[in-house]
Amino acid sequence: MASELPTTFDKPVHIAVIGGTGLRSLPGYTPLAVLNPETPWGFPSSPIHILSHNGVPIAFLARHGVHHQFAPHEVPVRANIAALRHMGVRCVIAFSAVGSLQEDIRPMDFVVPDQIIDRTKGIRPFTFFEGGLVGHVGFADPFDHKIASVVKECASAMGGEGSKLHEKGLMICMEGPQFSTRAESNLYRTWGGSVINMSALPEAKLAREAEMVYQMICMATDYDCWHSTEDVDVAMVLEYMTKNGENAKHLVGAVVDKLAREEHSDMVLGKHWEGETAKAVKFMTKPEGRSPDAMKKVEYLFPDFWKD
Ligand SMILES: CSC[C@H]1O[C@H](OP(=O)(O)O)[C@H](O)[C@@H]1O
Ligand SMILES: Nc1ncnc2[nH]cnc12
């Protein structure tokens, strides 16, 4: 029972899994602790479960809350990313239930996207740097190709009847919570879209600002509304997510086993992103213009940020 678990954990946790629709827990892993830290941006969407996989601790967070009570635009994404970063996480594997925009991406297939088009509507808080501090981090490649390679190497762990892992794809992240119109769905297909969801952004942007290695793994649940089959609805998504859950669990196990290897230690610690945010922020707002409150919030993410 979660309530009997320790509420603190004093060993480093570098890897996190964010579960989305239909993936509110990771059964089969040994629970070690459950944490609920308050961040300068509020509480995360769910308590963070520390689980052990073959001796490696991983953090698990349910994006939409324990009861799926947060709509995509209500998810406290800044608190989620900040809480994970603050506890030592540098490497995030984020799962998402997605609609397929391509015939060959069938429900139950997985996709490791490499690009995103932002179709959110500017109503979600999307940066850590505001209110007296400006930062512009690079986002040309929204996902991390290093961890993407590891995920692809683990494709055989999925083992589900005929489900395939597609090694790249263009994700459309829409606003929601309503699904797309048929015209929108067809438009995204002309753009070359592979899959569509409502949750990749601002999660991927905030993870980049926090210098974290971030890769989303998409699990197809439907053909949205462009296909000759039935239009997407919630029942369809949940039915396929029940089937996708097993594959997700196997894939996580294989990915964490690989990440635990010595050869990946720098990548898991996000060494290749270190210092990028400092460059993006410190060169912008001159010291005289910086708000003490905004500076303090940044220290929650990067304790030594202002030391030099
Ligand atoms: C219930 S379908 C729409 C919902 O499903 C996806 O959630 P997540 O990405 O968290 O798995 C999609 O993004 C929408 O939030
Ligand atoms: N068709 C769809 N559109 C947006 N998000 C989704 N998540 C699952 N299916 C989806």
Short mmCIF file of C-alpha atoms and ligand atoms in Angstrom, two decimals:
data_model
loop_
_atom_site.label_atom_id
_atom_site.label_comp_id
_atom_site.label_asym_id
_atom_site.label_seq_id
_atom_site.Cartn_x
_atom_site.Cartn_y
_atom_site.Cartn_z
CA MET A 1 0.00 0.00 0.00
CA ALA A 2 1.33 3.42 -0.98
CA SER A 3 0.43 4.87 2.45
CA GLU A 4 2.78 2.46 4.23
CA LEU A 5 5.77 3.38 2.11
CA PRO A 6 8.47 5.85 3.19
CA THR A 7 7.79 9.44 2.10
CA THR A 8 11.47 10.29 1.67
CA PHE A 9 14.20 8.64 -0.38
CA ASP A 10 17.83 9.53 0.12
CA LYS A 11 19.53 7.73 -2.80
CA PRO A 12 19.89 9.37 -6.20
CA VAL A 13 17.14 8.67 -8.74
CA HIS A 14 18.25 9.61 -12.26
CA ILE A 15 15.60 7.99 -14.45
CA ALA A 16 11.88 8.79 -14.51
CA VAL A 17 8.92 7.36 -16.38
CA ILE A 18 5.88 9.56 -17.00
CA GLY A 19 2.74 7.54 -17.62
CA GLY A 20 -0.17 9.01 -19.55
CA THR A 21 -3.68 7.93 -20.41
CA GLY A 22 -4.27 4.32 -19.38
CA LEU A 23 -0.84 4.07 -17.76
CA ARG A 24 -1.32 5.40 -14.25
CA SER A 25 1.01 2.92 -12.55
CA LEU A 26 3.81 0.51 -13.40
CA PRO A 27 2.79 -2.82 -11.86
CA GLY A 28 5.44 -5.46 -11.33
CA TYR A 29 8.15 -3.18 -9.98
CA THR A 30 9.17 -3.13 -6.32
CA PRO A 31 7.86 0.02 -4.57
CA LEU A 32 10.47 1.77 -2.40
CA ALA A 33 8.94 5.13 -1.49
CA VAL A 34 6.28 7.65 -2.47
CA LEU A 35 7.09 11.37 -2.50
CA ASN A 36 4.89 14.44 -2.93
CA PRO A 37 7.16 17.48 -3.03
CA GLU A 38 5.85 21.05 -3.28
CA THR A 39 7.76 23.00 -5.92
CA PRO A 40 7.75 26.76 -6.65
CA TRP A 41 5.18 25.84 -9.33
CA GLY A 42 2.94 23.82 -6.98
CA PHE A 43 2.51 20.08 -6.50
CA PRO A 44 3.05 17.50 -9.26
CA SER A 45 0.01 15.85 -10.82
CA SER A 46 0.48 12.71 -8.72
CA PRO A 47 2.69 11.51 -5.92
CA ILE A 48 5.98 10.28 -7.36
CA HIS A 49 6.52 6.58 -6.80
CA ILE A 50 10.09 5.37 -6.44
CA LEU A 51 10.26 1.84 -7.80
CA SER A 52 13.13 -0.58 -8.06
CA HIS A 53 13.91 -2.43 -11.27
CA ASN A 54 16.75 -4.94 -10.87
CA GLY A 55 18.24 -2.70 -8.19
CA VAL A 56 17.93 0.52 -10.23
CA PRO A 57 15.57 3.09 -8.68
CA ILE A 58 13.20 4.80 -11.08
CA ALA A 59 10.63 7.52 -10.46
CA PHE A 60 7.09 7.09 -11.81
CA LEU A 61 4.61 9.94 -12.18
CA ALA A 62 1.02 9.78 -13.52
CA ARG A 63 0.64 12.77 -15.88
CA HIS A 64 -3.11 13.21 -15.52
CA GLY A 65 -3.21 12.40 -11.79
CA VAL A 66 -4.00 9.21 -9.91
CA HIS A 67 -7.65 9.40 -11.00
CA HIS A 68 -7.03 11.00 -14.42
CA GLN A 69 -8.44 14.27 -13.06
CA PHE A 70 -6.23 16.72 -15.00
CA ALA A 71 -7.22 17.56 -18.58
CA PRO A 72 -4.24 17.98 -20.94
CA HIS A 73 -4.28 21.79 -20.51
CA GLU A 74 -4.53 21.47 -16.70
CA VAL A 75 -1.58 19.16 -16.09
CA PRO A 76 0.85 21.01 -13.77
CA VAL A 77 3.72 20.32 -16.12
CA ARG A 78 6.16 22.79 -14.56
CA ALA A 79 5.67 21.20 -11.13
CA ASN A 80 6.09 17.73 -12.65
CA ILE A 81 9.35 18.49 -14.41
CA ALA A 82 10.69 20.63 -11.54
CA ALA A 83 9.92 17.96 -8.91
CA LEU A 84 11.68 15.29 -10.95
CA ARG A 85 14.70 17.47 -11.66
CA HIS A 86 14.98 18.52 -8.01
CA MET A 87 15.12 14.91 -6.84
CA GLY A 88 17.99 14.16 -9.24
CA VAL A 89 16.21 12.89 -12.35
CA ARG A 90 18.00 13.78 -15.58
CA CYS A 91 16.50 11.25 -17.96
CA VAL A 92 12.76 11.01 -18.71
CA ILE A 93 10.89 8.38 -20.70
CA ALA A 94 7.39 9.73 -21.29
CA PHE A 95 4.55 7.54 -22.53
CA SER A 96 1.59 8.83 -24.49
CA ALA A 97 -1.56 7.37 -26.04
CA VAL A 98 -1.75 8.75 -29.58
CA GLY A 99 -3.94 8.74 -32.64
CA SER A 100 -2.32 7.44 -35.81
CA LEU A 101 -2.22 9.68 -38.88
CA GLN A 102 -0.70 7.01 -41.14
CA GLU A 103 -2.14 3.71 -42.39
CA ASP A 104 0.98 1.73 -41.49
CA ILE A 105 0.97 2.92 -37.85
CA ARG A 106 -1.68 0.55 -36.57
CA PRO A 107 -3.39 0.64 -33.18
CA MET A 108 -1.05 -1.11 -30.72
CA ASP A 109 2.04 -0.03 -32.66
CA PHE A 110 4.58 2.11 -30.81
CA VAL A 111 6.32 5.16 -32.31
CA VAL A 112 9.52 6.90 -31.16
CA PRO A 113 8.87 10.41 -32.54
CA ASP A 114 11.72 12.68 -33.58
CA GLN A 115 9.80 15.89 -34.34
CA ILE A 116 6.76 17.85 -33.15
CA ILE A 117 4.48 20.50 -34.56
CA ASP A 118 2.96 22.63 -31.83
CA ARG A 119 -0.80 23.02 -32.20
CA THR A 120 -1.45 23.95 -28.58
CA LYS A 121 -3.07 27.37 -28.20
CA GLY A 122 -0.82 29.24 -25.78
CA ILE A 123 -3.11 28.63 -22.79
CA ARG A 124 -0.68 26.35 -20.91
CA PRO A 125 2.23 27.66 -18.84
CA PHE A 126 5.16 26.70 -21.04
CA THR A 127 8.39 28.09 -19.59
CA PHE A 128 10.35 28.31 -16.33
CA PHE A 129 11.81 31.63 -17.45
CA GLU A 130 9.43 34.57 -17.10
CA GLY A 131 8.48 37.31 -14.66
CA GLY A 132 11.89 39.02 -14.70
CA LEU A 133 14.11 36.41 -16.32
CA VAL A 134 14.24 35.55 -20.03
CA GLY A 135 15.71 32.41 -21.58
CA HIS A 136 15.65 30.95 -25.09
CA VAL A 137 16.81 27.33 -25.18
CA GLY A 138 17.34 25.48 -28.46
CA PHE A 139 14.49 23.15 -29.43
CA ALA A 140 15.33 22.24 -33.03
CA ASP A 141 15.33 18.57 -32.08
CA PRO A 142 12.66 18.28 -29.40
CA PHE A 143 13.60 14.76 -28.35
CA ASP A 144 16.92 13.26 -27.35
CA HIS A 145 18.49 11.09 -30.04
CA LYS A 146 20.76 9.33 -27.54
CA ILE A 147 17.97 7.86 -25.47
CA ALA A 148 15.89 7.32 -28.61
CA SER A 149 18.62 4.94 -29.84
CA VAL A 150 18.43 2.96 -26.62
CA VAL A 151 14.63 2.69 -26.87
CA LYS A 152 14.88 1.47 -30.47
CA GLU A 153 17.43 -1.18 -29.51
CA CYS A 154 14.85 -2.53 -27.01
CA ALA A 155 12.00 -2.93 -29.52
CA SER A 156 12.07 -6.73 -29.31
CA ALA A 157 11.14 -6.55 -25.60
CA MET A 158 7.59 -5.53 -26.59
CA GLY A 159 6.60 -8.95 -27.84
CA GLY A 160 2.90 -8.08 -28.34
CA GLU A 161 1.11 -9.91 -31.14
CA GLY A 162 2.45 -8.22 -34.25
CA SER A 163 2.83 -4.76 -32.72
CA LYS A 164 5.67 -2.85 -34.25
CA LEU A 165 7.95 -0.06 -33.02
CA HIS A 166 8.36 2.73 -35.62
CA GLU A 167 11.75 4.36 -35.27
CA LYS A 168 10.77 7.93 -36.13
CA GLY A 169 7.74 10.07 -36.63
CA LEU A 170 6.30 13.56 -36.72
CA MET A 171 4.03 14.22 -33.78
CA ILE A 172 1.25 16.79 -33.84
CA CYS A 173 0.52 18.08 -30.35
CA MET A 174 -2.97 19.63 -30.39
CA GLU A 175 -4.83 21.58 -27.73
CA GLY A 176 -7.86 19.42 -26.91
CA PRO A 177 -9.57 18.27 -24.85
CA GLN A 178 -11.94 17.77 -27.81
CA PHE A 179 -10.56 15.55 -30.58
CA SER A 180 -9.74 17.04 -34.02
CA THR A 181 -12.18 17.80 -36.79
CA ARG A 182 -11.90 15.67 -39.92
CA ALA A 183 -10.53 18.68 -41.81
CA GLU A 184 -7.79 19.17 -39.19
CA SER A 185 -6.93 15.49 -39.20
CA ASN A 186 -6.58 15.54 -43.01
CA LEU A 187 -4.54 18.76 -42.84
CA TYR A 188 -2.07 17.17 -40.41
CA ARG A 189 -1.70 14.26 -42.81
CA THR A 190 -0.74 16.65 -45.62
CA TRP A 191 1.95 18.03 -43.27
CA GLY A 192 3.39 14.51 -42.97
CA GLY A 193 2.11 13.96 -39.43
CA SER A 194 2.58 10.45 -38.08
CA VAL A 195 0.76 10.62 -34.73
CA ILE A 196 -1.33 13.07 -32.72
CA ASN A 197 -1.71 13.70 -28.99
CA MET A 198 -2.44 16.50 -26.50
CA SER A 199 0.40 16.05 -24.01
CA ALA A 200 3.85 16.27 -25.57
CA LEU A 201 3.95 20.03 -25.09
CA PRO A 202 4.95 21.85 -23.00
CA GLU A 203 6.39 18.73 -21.31
CA ALA A 204 9.22 18.32 -23.85
CA LYS A 205 9.99 22.08 -23.81
CA LEU A 206 10.19 22.24 -20.02
CA ALA A 207 12.37 19.13 -19.89
CA ARG A 208 14.75 20.86 -22.33
CA GLU A 209 14.80 24.02 -20.20
CA ALA A 210 15.61 21.80 -17.21
CA GLU A 211 18.50 20.21 -19.18
CA MET A 212 16.93 16.77 -19.05
CA VAL A 213 17.22 13.94 -21.54
CA TYR A 214 13.62 13.46 -22.73
CA GLN A 215 12.01 11.01 -25.12
CA MET A 216 8.35 10.35 -25.65
CA ILE A 217 7.17 6.86 -26.58
CA CYS A 218 3.84 6.88 -28.37
CA MET A 219 1.35 4.05 -28.21
CA ALA A 220 -1.20 4.12 -31.02
CA THR A 221 -4.80 3.62 -29.94
CA ASP A 222 -6.86 4.79 -32.95
CA TYR A 223 -6.81 6.30 -36.45
CA ASP A 224 -8.19 9.65 -35.25
CA CYS A 225 -11.03 10.58 -37.65
CA TRP A 226 -9.42 10.55 -41.12
CA HIS A 227 -9.65 6.79 -41.68
CA SER A 228 -12.50 4.68 -43.01
CA THR A 229 -12.67 2.84 -39.67
CA GLU A 230 -14.55 4.24 -36.66
CA ASP A 231 -13.75 7.77 -35.44
CA VAL A 232 -11.74 7.98 -32.23
CA ASP A 233 -13.53 8.05 -28.90
CA VAL A 234 -12.47 7.56 -25.29
CA ALA A 235 -13.65 3.94 -25.12
CA MET A 236 -11.46 3.06 -28.10
CA VAL A 237 -8.39 4.75 -26.57
CA LEU A 238 -8.86 3.01 -23.23
CA GLU A 239 -9.48 -0.39 -24.80
CA TYR A 240 -6.23 -0.21 -26.74
CA MET A 241 -4.35 1.21 -23.77
CA THR A 242 -5.24 -1.90 -21.75
CA LYS A 243 -3.53 -3.89 -24.49
CA ASN A 244 -0.60 -1.44 -24.83
CA GLY A 245 0.10 -1.41 -21.07
CA GLU A 246 1.84 -4.81 -21.04
CA ASN A 247 4.10 -3.81 -23.93
CA ALA A 248 4.94 -0.52 -22.22
CA LYS A 249 5.93 -2.36 -19.04
CA HIS A 250 8.22 -4.76 -20.92
CA LEU A 251 9.78 -1.92 -22.89
CA VAL A 252 10.48 0.13 -19.74
CA GLY A 253 12.20 -2.87 -18.13
CA ALA A 254 14.45 -3.42 -21.12
CA VAL A 255 15.25 0.30 -21.49
CA VAL A 256 16.10 0.73 -17.79
CA ASP A 257 18.35 -2.38 -17.89
CA LYS A 258 20.26 -0.83 -20.78
CA LEU A 259 20.42 2.63 -19.25
CA ALA A 260 21.90 1.13 -16.07
CA ARG A 261 25.00 0.09 -18.02
CA GLU A 262 28.20 2.02 -17.34
CA GLU A 263 28.50 3.07 -21.01
CA HIS A 264 25.27 5.10 -20.66
CA SER A 265 26.01 6.79 -17.34
CA ASP A 266 26.89 10.21 -18.82
CA MET A 267 23.82 10.15 -21.02
CA VAL A 268 21.52 9.24 -18.12
CA LEU A 269 22.99 12.17 -16.19
CA GLY A 270 22.25 14.46 -19.11
CA LYS A 271 25.90 15.54 -19.37
CA HIS A 272 25.42 16.56 -23.01
CA TRP A 273 22.84 19.19 -21.98
CA GLU A 274 24.74 20.56 -18.98
CA GLY A 275 25.26 24.34 -19.10
CA GLU A 276 22.95 24.94 -22.08
CA THR A 277 20.26 26.64 -20.00
CA ALA A 278 22.73 28.87 -18.18
CA LYS A 279 23.93 30.13 -21.58
CA ALA A 280 20.33 30.68 -22.72
CA VAL A 281 19.38 32.68 -19.62
CA LYS A 282 22.46 34.51 -18.35
CA PHE A 283 23.23 36.10 -21.73
CA MET A 284 19.71 37.50 -21.99
CA THR A 285 18.48 39.36 -18.92
CA LYS A 286 21.08 41.78 -17.54
CA PRO A 287 21.67 41.45 -13.78
CA GLU A 288 19.95 44.81 -13.12
CA GLY A 289 16.73 43.53 -14.74
CA ARG A 290 16.52 40.16 -13.01
CA SER A 291 13.68 39.56 -10.57
CA PRO A 292 14.87 38.04 -7.26
CA ASP A 293 11.74 35.91 -7.14
CA ALA A 294 12.33 34.47 -10.62
CA MET A 295 16.01 33.88 -9.76
CA LYS A 296 15.07 31.97 -6.63
CA LYS A 297 12.65 29.73 -8.51
CA VAL A 298 15.42 28.82 -10.95
CA GLU A 299 17.57 27.71 -8.01
CA TYR A 300 15.01 24.99 -7.30
CA LEU A 301 15.98 23.50 -10.67
CA PHE A 302 19.68 24.40 -10.64
CA PRO A 303 20.94 25.01 -7.07
CA ASP A 304 24.28 26.53 -8.23
CA PHE A 305 22.84 28.56 -11.12
CA TRP A 306 23.85 32.00 -9.83
CA LYS A 307 27.13 30.99 -8.15
CA ASP A 308 29.51 32.33 -10.84
C1 LIG B 1 -8.20 9.90 -23.89
S1 LIG B 1 -7.56 10.34 -25.45
C2 LIG B 1 -6.75 11.90 -25.27
C3 LIG B 1 -5.67 11.94 -24.23
O1 LIG B 1 -4.83 10.77 -24.40
C4 LIG B 1 -3.47 11.18 -24.51
O2 LIG B 1 -2.98 11.29 -23.20
P1 LIG B 1 -1.44 11.04 -22.83
O3 LIG B 1 -0.61 11.75 -23.85
O4 LIG B 1 -1.25 11.60 -21.47
O5 LIG B 1 -1.24 9.54 -22.87
C5 LIG B 1 -3.62 12.52 -25.22
O6 LIG B 1 -2.44 13.28 -25.19
C6 LIG B 1 -4.77 13.15 -24.51
O7 LIG B 1 -4.38 13.75 -23.31
N1 LIG B 2 -6.89 10.82 -31.93
C1 LIG B 2 -6.27 11.40 -30.91
N2 LIG B 2 -6.11 12.75 -30.90
C2 LIG B 2 -5.45 13.34 -29.87
N3 LIG B 2 -4.95 12.67 -28.81
C3 LIG B 2 -5.11 11.34 -28.80
N4 LIG B 2 -4.71 10.42 -27.91
C4 LIG B 2 -5.12 9.21 -28.36
N5 LIG B 2 -5.75 9.33 -29.54
C5 LIG B 2 -5.76 10.64 -29.83
#
